[in-house]
XYZ file of C-alpha atoms in Angstrom:
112
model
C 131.819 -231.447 -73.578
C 131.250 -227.899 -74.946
C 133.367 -225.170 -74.148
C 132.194 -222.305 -71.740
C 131.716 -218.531 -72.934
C 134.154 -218.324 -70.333
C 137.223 -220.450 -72.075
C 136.181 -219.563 -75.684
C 137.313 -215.806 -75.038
C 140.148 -214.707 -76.151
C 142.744 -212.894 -74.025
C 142.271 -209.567 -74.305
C 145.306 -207.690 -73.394
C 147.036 -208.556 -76.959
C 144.130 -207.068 -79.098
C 145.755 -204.103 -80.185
C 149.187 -205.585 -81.190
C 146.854 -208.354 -83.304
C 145.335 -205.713 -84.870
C 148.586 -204.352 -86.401
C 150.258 -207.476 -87.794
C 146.815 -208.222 -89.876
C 146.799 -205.204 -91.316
C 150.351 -204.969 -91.860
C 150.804 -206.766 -95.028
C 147.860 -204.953 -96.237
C 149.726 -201.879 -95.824
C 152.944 -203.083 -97.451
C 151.024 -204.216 -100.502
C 149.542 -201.010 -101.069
C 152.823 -198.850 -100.182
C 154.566 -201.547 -103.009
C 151.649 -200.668 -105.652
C 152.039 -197.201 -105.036
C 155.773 -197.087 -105.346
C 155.455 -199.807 -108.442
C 152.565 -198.314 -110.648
C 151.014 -195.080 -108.972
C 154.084 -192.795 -109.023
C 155.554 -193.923 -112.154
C 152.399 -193.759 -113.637
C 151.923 -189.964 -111.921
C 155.413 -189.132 -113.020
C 154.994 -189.953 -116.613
C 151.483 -188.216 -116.916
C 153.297 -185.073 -115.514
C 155.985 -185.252 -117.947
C 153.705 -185.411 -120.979
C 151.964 -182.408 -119.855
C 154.565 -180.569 -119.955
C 155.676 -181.267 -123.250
C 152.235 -181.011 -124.259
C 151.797 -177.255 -122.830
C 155.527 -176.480 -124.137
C 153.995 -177.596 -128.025
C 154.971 -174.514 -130.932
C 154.224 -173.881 -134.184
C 157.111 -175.594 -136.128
C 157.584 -178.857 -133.938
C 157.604 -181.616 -135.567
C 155.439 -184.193 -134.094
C 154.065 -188.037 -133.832
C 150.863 -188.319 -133.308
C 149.323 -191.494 -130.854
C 148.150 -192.623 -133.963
C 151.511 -192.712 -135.350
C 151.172 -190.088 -137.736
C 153.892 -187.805 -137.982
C 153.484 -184.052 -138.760
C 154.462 -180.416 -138.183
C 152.322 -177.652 -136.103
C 151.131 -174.810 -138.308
C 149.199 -173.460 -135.292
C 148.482 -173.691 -131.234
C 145.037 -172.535 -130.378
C 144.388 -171.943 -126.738
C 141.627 -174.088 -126.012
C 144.106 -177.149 -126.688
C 143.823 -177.370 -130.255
C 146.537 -177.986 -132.628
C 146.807 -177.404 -136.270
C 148.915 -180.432 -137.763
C 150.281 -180.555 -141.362
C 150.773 -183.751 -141.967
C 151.423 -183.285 -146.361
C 152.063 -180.681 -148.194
C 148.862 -178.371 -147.913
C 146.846 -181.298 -145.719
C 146.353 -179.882 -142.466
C 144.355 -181.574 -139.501
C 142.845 -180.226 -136.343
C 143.401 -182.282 -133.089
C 143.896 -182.139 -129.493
C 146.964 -181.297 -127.943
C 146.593 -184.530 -125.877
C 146.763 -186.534 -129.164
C 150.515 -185.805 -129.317
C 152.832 -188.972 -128.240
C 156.277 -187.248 -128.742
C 158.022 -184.455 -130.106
C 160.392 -184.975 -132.511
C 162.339 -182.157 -132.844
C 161.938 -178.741 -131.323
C 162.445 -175.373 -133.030
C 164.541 -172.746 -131.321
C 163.052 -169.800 -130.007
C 163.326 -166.414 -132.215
C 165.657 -165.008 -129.966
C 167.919 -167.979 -129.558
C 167.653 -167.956 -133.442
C 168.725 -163.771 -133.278
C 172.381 -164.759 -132.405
């Protein structure tokens, strides 16, 4: 009527291969998360960065709060110095910055 220890053991020569296919799907989820949201989301972090540390005085700038405005002056501790009127200047992070809107030229590009 009841099954022996004996019959309710599985074979155990396929235990490793059995191992593999569970897990496998695991593993291609994660490998499609990290190639669908992980990376971009690394890539895109790295970009801003950049154009964070590559901020001037005289860019003109949106802020993430949508305000737009021109540096006056780039403090080293990641401060910026945004005019965002005539004589209204703010003091924010350089991580506030969304985009750059337009760039000014070096002074020795402007030498030429």
């Amino acid at each position: 009527m009841f099954a022996t220890p004996a019959f309710a053991q599985a074979a155990g020569g396929a235990g490793g291969a059995a191992a593999f296919t569970q897990f496998a799907p695991l593993i291609l989820i994660f490998a499609i998360m990290y190639f669908l949201l992980i990376r971009p989301q690394q890539k895109k972090a790295k970009e801003h960065r950049a154009m964070v540390d590559a901020l001037r005085r005289g860019d003109a700038v949106v802020t993430q709060g949508g305000i737009f405005g021109k540096v006056t002056n780039v403090k080293d501790n990641g401060e910026l110095e945004v005019e965002i009127a005539a004589g209204v200047k703010i003091r924010m992070m350089k991580s506030a910055i969304a985009t750059v809107v337009s760039k000014t030229e070096p002074a020795a590009a402007n030498a030429n």
